[in-house]
Short mmCIF file of C-alpha atoms in Angstrom, two decimals:
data_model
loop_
_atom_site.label_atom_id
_atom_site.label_comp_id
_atom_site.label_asym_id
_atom_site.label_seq_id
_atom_site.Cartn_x
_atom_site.Cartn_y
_atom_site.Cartn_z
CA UNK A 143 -10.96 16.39 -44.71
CA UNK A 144 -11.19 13.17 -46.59
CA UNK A 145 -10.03 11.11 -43.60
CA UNK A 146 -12.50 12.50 -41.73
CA UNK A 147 -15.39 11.56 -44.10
CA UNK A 148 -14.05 7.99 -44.06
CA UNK A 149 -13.87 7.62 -40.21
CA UNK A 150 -17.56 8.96 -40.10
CA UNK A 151 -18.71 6.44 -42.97
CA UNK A 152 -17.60 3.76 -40.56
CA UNK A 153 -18.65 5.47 -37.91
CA UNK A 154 -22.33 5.36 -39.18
CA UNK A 155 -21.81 1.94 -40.08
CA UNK A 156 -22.28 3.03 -43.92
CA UNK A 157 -24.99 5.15 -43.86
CA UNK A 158 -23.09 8.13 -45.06
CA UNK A 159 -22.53 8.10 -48.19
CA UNK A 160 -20.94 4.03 -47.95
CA UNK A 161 -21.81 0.90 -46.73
CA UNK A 162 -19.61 -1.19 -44.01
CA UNK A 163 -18.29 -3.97 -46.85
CA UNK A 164 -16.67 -0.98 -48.21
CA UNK A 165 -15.44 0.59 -45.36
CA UNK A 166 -11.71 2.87 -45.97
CA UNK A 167 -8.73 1.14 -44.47
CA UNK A 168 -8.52 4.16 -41.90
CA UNK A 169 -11.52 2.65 -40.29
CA UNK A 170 -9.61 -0.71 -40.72
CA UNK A 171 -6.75 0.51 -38.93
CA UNK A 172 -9.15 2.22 -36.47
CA UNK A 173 -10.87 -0.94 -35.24
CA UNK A 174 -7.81 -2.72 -35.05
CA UNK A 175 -6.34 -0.44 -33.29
CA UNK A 176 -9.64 -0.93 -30.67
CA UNK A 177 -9.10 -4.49 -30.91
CA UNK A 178 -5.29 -4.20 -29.50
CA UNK A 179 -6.18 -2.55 -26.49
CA UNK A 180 -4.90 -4.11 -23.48
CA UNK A 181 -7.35 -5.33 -20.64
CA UNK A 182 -6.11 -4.90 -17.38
CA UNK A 183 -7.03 -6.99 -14.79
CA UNK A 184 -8.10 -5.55 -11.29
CA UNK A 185 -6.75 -7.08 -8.28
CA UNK A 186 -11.03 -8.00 -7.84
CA UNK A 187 -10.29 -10.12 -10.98
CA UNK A 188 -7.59 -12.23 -10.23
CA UNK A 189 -8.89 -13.41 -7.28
CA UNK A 190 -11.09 -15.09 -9.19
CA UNK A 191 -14.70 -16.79 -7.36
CA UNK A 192 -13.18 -16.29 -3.39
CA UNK A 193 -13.72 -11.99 -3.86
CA UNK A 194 -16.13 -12.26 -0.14
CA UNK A 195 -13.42 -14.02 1.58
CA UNK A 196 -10.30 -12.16 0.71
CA UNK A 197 -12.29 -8.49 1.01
CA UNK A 198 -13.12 -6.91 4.79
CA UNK A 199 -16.68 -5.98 4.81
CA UNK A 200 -17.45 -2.48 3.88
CA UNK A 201 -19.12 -0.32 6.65
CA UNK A 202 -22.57 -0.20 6.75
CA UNK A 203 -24.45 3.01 6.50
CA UNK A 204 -27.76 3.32 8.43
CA UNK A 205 -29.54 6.64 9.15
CA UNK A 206 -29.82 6.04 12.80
CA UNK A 207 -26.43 5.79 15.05
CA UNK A 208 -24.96 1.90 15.20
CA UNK A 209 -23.31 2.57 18.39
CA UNK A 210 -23.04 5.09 21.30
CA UNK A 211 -20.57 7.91 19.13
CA UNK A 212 -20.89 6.37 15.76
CA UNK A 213 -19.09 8.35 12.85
CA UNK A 214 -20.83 10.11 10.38
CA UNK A 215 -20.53 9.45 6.77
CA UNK A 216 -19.02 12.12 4.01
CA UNK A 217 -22.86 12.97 3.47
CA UNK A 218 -23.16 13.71 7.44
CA UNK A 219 -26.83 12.38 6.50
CA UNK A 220 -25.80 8.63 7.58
CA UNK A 221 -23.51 6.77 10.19
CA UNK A 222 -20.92 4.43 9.51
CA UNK A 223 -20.67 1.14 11.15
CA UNK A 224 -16.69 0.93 12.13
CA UNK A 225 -16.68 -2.05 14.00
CA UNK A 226 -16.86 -4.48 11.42
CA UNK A 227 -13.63 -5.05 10.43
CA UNK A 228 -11.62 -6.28 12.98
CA UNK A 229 -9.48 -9.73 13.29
CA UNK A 230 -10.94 -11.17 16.90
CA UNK A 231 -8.90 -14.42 16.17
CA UNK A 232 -5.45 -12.44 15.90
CA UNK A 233 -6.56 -11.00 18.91
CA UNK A 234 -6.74 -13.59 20.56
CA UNK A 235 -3.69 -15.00 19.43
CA UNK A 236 -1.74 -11.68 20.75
CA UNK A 237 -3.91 -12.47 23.66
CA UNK A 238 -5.36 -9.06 23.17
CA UNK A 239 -8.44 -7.53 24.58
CA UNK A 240 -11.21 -7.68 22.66
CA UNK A 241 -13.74 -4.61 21.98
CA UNK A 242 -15.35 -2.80 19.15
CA UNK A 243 -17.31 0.00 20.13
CA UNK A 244 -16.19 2.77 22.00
CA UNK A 245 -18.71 1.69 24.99
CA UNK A 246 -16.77 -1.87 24.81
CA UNK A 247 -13.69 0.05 25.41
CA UNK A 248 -15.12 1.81 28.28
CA UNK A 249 -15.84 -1.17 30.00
CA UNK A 250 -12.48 -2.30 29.36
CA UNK A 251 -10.87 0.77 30.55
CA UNK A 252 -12.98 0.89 33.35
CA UNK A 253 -14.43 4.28 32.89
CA UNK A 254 -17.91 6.09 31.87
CA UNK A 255 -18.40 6.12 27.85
CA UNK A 256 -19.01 10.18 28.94
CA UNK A 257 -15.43 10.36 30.38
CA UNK A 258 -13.92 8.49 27.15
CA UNK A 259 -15.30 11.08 25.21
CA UNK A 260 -14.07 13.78 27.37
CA UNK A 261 -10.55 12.68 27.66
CA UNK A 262 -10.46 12.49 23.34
CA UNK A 263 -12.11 16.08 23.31
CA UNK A 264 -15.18 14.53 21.06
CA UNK A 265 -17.27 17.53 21.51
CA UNK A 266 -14.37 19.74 20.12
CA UNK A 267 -14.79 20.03 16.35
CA UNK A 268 -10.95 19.57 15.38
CA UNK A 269 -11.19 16.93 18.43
CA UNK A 270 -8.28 18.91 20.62
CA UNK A 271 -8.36 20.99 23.32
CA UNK A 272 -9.19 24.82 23.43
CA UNK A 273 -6.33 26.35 25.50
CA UNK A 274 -3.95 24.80 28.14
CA UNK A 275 -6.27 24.70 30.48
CA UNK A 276 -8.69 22.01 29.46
CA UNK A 277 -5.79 20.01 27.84
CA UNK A 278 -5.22 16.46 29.47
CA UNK A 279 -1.81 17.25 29.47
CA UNK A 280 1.00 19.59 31.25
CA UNK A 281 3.36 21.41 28.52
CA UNK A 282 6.55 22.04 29.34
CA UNK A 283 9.87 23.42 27.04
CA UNK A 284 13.03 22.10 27.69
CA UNK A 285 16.34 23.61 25.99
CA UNK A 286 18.17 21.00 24.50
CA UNK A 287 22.24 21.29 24.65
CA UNK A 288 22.55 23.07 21.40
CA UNK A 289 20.39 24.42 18.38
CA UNK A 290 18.85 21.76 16.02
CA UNK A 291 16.92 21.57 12.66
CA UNK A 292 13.46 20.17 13.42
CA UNK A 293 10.64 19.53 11.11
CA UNK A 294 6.66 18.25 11.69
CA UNK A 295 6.64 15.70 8.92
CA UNK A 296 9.34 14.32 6.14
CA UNK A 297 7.74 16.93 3.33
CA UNK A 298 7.17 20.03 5.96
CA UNK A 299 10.05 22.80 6.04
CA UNK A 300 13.09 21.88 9.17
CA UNK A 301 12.50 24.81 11.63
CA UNK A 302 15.90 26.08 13.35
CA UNK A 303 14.95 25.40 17.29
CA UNK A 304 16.89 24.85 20.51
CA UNK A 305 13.49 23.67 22.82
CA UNK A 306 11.64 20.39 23.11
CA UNK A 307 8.19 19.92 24.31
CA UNK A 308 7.57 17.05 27.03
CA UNK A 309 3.75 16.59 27.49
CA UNK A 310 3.27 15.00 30.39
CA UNK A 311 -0.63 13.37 30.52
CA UNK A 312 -2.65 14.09 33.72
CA UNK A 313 -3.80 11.85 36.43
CA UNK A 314 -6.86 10.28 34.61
CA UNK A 315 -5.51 9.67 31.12
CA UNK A 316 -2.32 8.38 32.63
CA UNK A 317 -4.00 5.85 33.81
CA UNK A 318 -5.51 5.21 31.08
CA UNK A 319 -2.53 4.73 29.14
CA UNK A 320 -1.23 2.66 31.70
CA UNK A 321 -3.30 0.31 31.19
CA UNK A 322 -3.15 0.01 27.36
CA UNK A 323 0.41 -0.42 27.82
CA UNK A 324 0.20 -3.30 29.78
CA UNK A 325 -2.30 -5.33 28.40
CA UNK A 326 -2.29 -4.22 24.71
CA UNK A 327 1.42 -2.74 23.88
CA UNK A 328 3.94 -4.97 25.37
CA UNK A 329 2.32 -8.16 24.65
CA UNK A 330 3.52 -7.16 20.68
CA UNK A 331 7.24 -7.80 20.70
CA UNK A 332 9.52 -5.40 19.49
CA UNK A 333 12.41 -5.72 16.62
CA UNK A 334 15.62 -7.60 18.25
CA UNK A 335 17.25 -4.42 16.75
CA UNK A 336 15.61 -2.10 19.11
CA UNK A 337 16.84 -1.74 22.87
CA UNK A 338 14.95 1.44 24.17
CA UNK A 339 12.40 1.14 26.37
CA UNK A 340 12.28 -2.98 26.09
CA UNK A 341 12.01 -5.03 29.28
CA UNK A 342 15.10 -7.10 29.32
CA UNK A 343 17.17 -4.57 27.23
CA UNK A 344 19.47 -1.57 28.05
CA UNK A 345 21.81 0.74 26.74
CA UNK A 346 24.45 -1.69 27.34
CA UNK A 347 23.06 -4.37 25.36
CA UNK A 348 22.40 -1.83 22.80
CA UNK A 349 26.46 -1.04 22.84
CA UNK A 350 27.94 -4.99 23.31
CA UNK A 351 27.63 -6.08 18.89
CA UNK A 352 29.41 -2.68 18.18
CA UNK A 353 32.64 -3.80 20.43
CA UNK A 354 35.64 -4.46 18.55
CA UNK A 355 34.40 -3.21 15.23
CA UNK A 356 36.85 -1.24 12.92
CA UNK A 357 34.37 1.57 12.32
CA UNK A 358 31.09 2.86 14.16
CA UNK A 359 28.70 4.64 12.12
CA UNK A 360 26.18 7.18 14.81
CA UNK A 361 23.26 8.65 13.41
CA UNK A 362 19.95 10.56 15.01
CA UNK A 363 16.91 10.81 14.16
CA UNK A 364 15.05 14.12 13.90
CA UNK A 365 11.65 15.00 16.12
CA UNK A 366 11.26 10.90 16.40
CA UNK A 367 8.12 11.11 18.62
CA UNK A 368 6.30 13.89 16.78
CA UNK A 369 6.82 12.93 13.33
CA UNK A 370 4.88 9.01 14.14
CA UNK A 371 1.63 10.49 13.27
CA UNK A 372 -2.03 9.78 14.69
CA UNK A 373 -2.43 8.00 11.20
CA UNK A 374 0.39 5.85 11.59
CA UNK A 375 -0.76 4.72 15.21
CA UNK A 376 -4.04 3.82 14.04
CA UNK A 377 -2.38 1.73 11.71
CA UNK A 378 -0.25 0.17 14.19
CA UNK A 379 -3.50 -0.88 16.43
CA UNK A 380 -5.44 -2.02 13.11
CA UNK A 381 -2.14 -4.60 12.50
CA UNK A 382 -3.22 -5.88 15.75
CA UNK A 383 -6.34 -6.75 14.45
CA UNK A 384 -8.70 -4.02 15.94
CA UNK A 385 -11.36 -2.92 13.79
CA UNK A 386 -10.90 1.07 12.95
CA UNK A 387 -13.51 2.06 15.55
CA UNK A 388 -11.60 0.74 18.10
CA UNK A 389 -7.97 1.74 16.87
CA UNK A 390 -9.44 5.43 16.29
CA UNK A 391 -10.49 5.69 19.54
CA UNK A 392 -6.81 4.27 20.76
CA UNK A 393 -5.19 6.38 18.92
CA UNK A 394 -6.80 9.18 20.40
CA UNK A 395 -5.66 8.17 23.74
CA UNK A 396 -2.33 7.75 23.23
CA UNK A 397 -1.84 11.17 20.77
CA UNK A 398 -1.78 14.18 21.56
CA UNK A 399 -2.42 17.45 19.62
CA UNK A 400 -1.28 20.82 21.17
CA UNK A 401 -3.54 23.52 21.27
CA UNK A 402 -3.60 26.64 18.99
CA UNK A 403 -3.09 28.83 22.05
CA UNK A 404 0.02 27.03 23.26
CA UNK A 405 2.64 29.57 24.48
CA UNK A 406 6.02 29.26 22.74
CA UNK A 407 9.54 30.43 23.80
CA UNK A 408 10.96 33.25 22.34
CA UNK A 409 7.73 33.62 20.56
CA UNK A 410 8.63 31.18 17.64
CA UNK A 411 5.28 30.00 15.80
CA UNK A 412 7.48 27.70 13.28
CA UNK A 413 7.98 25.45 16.28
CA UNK A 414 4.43 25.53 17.70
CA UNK A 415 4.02 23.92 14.21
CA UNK A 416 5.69 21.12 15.38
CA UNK A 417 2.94 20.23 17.60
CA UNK A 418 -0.39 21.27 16.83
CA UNK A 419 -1.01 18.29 14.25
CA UNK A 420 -1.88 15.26 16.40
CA UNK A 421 1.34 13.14 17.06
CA UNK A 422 3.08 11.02 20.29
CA UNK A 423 3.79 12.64 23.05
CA UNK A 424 6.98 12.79 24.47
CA UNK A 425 6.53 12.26 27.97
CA UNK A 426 3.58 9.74 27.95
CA UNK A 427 3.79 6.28 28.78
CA UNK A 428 2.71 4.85 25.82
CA UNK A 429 5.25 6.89 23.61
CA UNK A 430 8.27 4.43 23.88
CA UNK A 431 6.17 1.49 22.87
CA UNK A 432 4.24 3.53 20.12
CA UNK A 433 7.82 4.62 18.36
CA UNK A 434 9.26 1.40 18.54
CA UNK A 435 6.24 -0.37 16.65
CA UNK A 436 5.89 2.72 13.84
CA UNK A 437 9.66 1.72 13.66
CA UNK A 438 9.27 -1.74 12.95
CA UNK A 439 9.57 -1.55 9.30
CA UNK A 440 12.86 0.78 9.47
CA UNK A 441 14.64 -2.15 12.09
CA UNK A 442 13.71 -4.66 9.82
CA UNK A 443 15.02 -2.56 6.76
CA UNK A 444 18.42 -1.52 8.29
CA UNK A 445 18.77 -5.25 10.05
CA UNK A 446 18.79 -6.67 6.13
CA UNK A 447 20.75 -3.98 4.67
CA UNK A 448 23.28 -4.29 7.39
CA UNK A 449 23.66 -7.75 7.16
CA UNK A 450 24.27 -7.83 3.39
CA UNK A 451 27.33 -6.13 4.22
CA UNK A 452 28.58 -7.77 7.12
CA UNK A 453 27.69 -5.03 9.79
CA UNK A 454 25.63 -4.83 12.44
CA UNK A 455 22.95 -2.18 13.14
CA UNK A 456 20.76 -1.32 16.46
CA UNK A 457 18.55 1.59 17.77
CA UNK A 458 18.43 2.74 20.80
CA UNK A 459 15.07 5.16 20.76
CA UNK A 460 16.42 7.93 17.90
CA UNK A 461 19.69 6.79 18.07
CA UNK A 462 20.58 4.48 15.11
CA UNK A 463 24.30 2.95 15.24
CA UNK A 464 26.00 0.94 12.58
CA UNK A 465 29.13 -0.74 12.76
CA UNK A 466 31.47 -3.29 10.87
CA UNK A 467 34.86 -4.97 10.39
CA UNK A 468 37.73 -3.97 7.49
CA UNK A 469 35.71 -5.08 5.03
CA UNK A 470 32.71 -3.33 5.97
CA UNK A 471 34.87 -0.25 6.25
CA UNK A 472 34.78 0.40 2.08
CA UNK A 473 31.27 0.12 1.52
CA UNK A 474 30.43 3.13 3.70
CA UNK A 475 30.03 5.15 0.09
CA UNK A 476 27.44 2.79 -0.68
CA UNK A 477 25.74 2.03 3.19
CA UNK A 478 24.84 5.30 4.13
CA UNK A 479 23.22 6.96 1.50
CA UNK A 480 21.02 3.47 1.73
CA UNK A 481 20.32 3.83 5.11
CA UNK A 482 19.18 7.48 4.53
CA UNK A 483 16.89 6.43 1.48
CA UNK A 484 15.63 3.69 4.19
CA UNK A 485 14.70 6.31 6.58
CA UNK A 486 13.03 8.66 4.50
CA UNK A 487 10.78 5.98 2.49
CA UNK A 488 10.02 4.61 6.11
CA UNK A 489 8.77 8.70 6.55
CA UNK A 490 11.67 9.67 8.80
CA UNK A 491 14.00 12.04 8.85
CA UNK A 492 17.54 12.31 9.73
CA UNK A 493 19.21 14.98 11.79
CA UNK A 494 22.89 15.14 9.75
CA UNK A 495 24.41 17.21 12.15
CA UNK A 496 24.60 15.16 14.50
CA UNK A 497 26.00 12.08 12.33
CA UNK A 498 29.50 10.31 13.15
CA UNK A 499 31.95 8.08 11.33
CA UNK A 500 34.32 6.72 14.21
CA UNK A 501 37.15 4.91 13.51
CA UNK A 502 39.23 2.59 15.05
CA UNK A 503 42.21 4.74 17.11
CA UNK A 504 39.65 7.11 18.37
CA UNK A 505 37.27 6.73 21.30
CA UNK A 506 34.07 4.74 20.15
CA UNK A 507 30.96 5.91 22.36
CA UNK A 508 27.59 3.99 21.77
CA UNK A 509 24.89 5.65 23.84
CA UNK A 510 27.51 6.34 26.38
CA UNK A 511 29.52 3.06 26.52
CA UNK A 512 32.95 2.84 25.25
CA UNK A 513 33.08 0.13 23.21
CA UNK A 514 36.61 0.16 21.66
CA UNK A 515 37.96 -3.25 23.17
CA UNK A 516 35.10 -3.99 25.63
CA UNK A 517 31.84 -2.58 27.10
CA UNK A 518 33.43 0.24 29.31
CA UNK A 519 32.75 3.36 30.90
CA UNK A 520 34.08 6.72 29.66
CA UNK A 521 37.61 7.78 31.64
CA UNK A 522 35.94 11.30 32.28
CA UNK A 523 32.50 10.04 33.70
CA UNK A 524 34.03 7.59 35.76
CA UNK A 525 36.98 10.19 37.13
CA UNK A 526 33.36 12.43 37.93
CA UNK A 527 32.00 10.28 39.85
CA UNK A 528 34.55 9.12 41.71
CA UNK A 529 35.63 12.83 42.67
CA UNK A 530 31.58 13.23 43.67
CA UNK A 531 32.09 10.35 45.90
CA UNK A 532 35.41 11.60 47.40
CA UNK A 533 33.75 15.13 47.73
CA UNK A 534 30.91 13.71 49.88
CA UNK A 535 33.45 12.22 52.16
CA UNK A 536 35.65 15.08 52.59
CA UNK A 537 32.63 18.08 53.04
CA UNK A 538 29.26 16.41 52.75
CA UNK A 539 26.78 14.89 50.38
CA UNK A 540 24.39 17.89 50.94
CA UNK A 541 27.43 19.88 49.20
CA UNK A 542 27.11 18.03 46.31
CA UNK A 543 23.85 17.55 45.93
CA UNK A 544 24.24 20.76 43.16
CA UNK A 545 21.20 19.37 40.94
CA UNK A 546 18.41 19.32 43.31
CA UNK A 547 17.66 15.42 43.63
CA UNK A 548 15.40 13.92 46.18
CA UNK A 549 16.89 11.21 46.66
CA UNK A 550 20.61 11.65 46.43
CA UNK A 551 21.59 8.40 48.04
CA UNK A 552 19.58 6.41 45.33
CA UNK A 553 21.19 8.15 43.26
CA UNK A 554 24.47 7.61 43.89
CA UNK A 555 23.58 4.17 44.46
CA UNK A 556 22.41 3.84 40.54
CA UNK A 557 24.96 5.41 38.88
CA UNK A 558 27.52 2.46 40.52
CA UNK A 559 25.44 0.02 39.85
CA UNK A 560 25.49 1.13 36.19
CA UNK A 561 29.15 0.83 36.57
CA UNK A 562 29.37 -2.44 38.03
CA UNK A 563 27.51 -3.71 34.72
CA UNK A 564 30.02 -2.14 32.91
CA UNK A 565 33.18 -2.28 34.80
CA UNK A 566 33.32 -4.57 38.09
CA UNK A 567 36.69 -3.61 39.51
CA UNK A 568 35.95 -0.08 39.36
CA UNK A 569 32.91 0.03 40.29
CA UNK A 570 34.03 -2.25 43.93
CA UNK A 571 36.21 1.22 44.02
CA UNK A 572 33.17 3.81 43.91
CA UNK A 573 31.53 1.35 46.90
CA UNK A 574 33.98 1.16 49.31
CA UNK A 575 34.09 5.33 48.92
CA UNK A 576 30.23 5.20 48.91
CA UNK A 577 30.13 3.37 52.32
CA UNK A 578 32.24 5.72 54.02
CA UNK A 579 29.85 8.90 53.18
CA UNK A 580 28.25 10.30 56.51
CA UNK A 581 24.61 11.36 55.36
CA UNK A 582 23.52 13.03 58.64
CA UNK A 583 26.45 16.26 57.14
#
């Protein structure tokens, strides 16, 4: 009770009952105290005088529309003026297209501002379609080889399933895609670590700096294409230097989001979960470019951490493959559970079932290459193929045709030529059998 009578004497500057001369050494301690307070600086502070040049401009909020499909604000009493803060000049640089408004990106796409709308399902509240039917794309399930754990997002629960979903986009938003692929996504290079789905790279180049190594290290990632989020792919066009109009609307066109009223196999609603938050689509064309860019950051991770032990590391879509000498061989304790902290603080997730430590004195397969002593094809594919071959000289290539392909002869054609990368003198073997093949049988 008596403390508290001092600390409101010097609270009231004296006027109860003491005057501030005389002020307790509570309130002493109390003010100092005050005084030692740290002051932290904001990042606004440090920058000092140049705060207008460093800062993007904030959108502008006007009560009539800015543009043709301008956003509304929190309030929904204003619109927000999105296209603002975009980087023309690293545009430019990219040699990028340049356009801000979603009517600018009409143009570009060569398309009605209407149809642009139409093919990101604005009128839709939750912006995605309301059945199968009006969706842009065709669903189809596909049963993988065997039963995996796959989960939406690294925090979300793994759901036990054995189908994938391809969503193939329709006629007019393939297009579409088409043409951001061309003129927006392959003009940004990819990481020298990654070899799917880059022009000038194969699964053979992914295979040739694991050849010779004393161990391989194979491990997959899970649900690659639908856990790279819509957020993440905005982010991916606003590093370009699009303003967030503009990379919204992108990111709309290259997402997908599957409808509530999808049908499921086996009537499994955990994996419709999967799918119904807006993500890539496996089986558009933009996909491959999409993942490799969200990936950017792991590559450039895993490249470092692989060469501070004197490995080697590349990725081939979802399939990550490390590999290294003797030396490298006793650090494994300490590699992989850093590559798995890696993955999930780069917000993927890794499937451990499917996760291989190959040694030297056993068969070392990187995405289907042997690469032991040199870049080679497997004994049992190549002893397939040539039996195929022999087959459709002895009885027909019509009787061997067991899959269904249109083109068998093309075929046939590309799987030697994949062996003549590999293996010349074997694959001069599988040609001279090839040319003797009657096709009219």
């Amino acid at each position: 009770m008596k403390r508290l009578l001092e600390f409101l004497r010097w609270l009231l500057g004296g006027r109860f009952g003491s005057s501030r001369q005389n002020s307790p050494p509570v309130a002493t301690q109390w003010a100092k105290r005050r005084k030692r307070r740290p002051v932290l600086l904001t990042k606004r502070r440090r920058r000092g005088g140049d705060e207008s040049k460093s800062q993007r401009p904030k959108p502008i909020k006007s009560l009539s529309p800015p543009y043709l499909f301008g956003a509304y604000a929190s309030d929904h009493r204003q619109f927000l003026d999105l296209s603002l803060d975009g980087d023309d000049a690293l545009l430019v640089s990219y040699h990028l297209p340049v356009f801000h408004t979603p009517q600018e990106l009409a143009d570009w796409l060569g398309v009605r501002v209407g149809e642009l709308a139409w093919l990101v399902h604005r009128g839709t509240s939750d912006r995605r379609p309301a059945d199968e039917q009006r969706s842009h794309y065709v669903y189809r399930w596909v049963k993988k080889r065997s039963a995996s754990l796959e989960a939406g997002s690294p925090n979300s629960r793994p759901v036990q399933t054995q189908w994938r979903l391809i969503e193939a986009p329709k006629q007019t938003l393939k297009a579409t895609q088409r043409k951001i692929l061309a003129e927006i996504l392959e003009k940004i290079p990819a990481h020298q670590a990654a070899h799917g789905f880059v022009r000038g790279r194969s699964i053979v180049s992914n295979a040739r700096p694991h050849v010779g190594q004393a161990v391989v290290i194979k491990l997959d990632l899970q649900n690659f294409y639908a856990n790279v989020t819509y957020s993440r792919v905005v982010a991916i066009f606003r590093s370009m230097g699009y303003c967030r109009e503009a990379a919204i609307w992108l990111a709309r066109l290259t997402t997908s989001a599957a409808p509530w009223s999808l049908a499921v196999p086996e009537g499994d609603e955990g994996l419709k979960s999967l799918y119904v938050r807006r993500h890539l689509p496996q089986g558009a064309p933009t996909s491959p470019a999409l993942a490799n860019l969200s990936a950017f950051g792991l590559d450039v991770r895993l490249s470092g951490l692989l060469k501070k032990f004197g490995g080697n590391y590349t990725r081939y879509a979802d399939d990550l493959t490390l590999s290294g000498s003797d030396d490298f061989r006793y650090a494994l304790r300490c590699v992989i559970p850093l590559t798995e902290q890696i993955v999930r603080s780069e917000r993927f997730r890794l499937n451990h079932r499917k996760r291989k430590v190959i040694r030297r004195g056993h068969r070392q397969v990187v995405t289907g290459v042997v690469v032991n002593a040199k870049p080679n094809i497997p004994r049992n594919e190549f002893d397939r193929l040539k039996a195929i071959l022999h087959n459709c000289v002895k009885l027909g290539p019509s009787s061997q045709n067991r899959d269904g392909v249109s083109d068998f002869t093309a075929h046939l054609r590309g799987r030697i030529a994949f062996v003549r990368q590999l293996n010349p003198a074997r694959a001069e073997k599988l040609r001279l059998l090839f040319e003797r093949i009657d096709w009219r049988r």
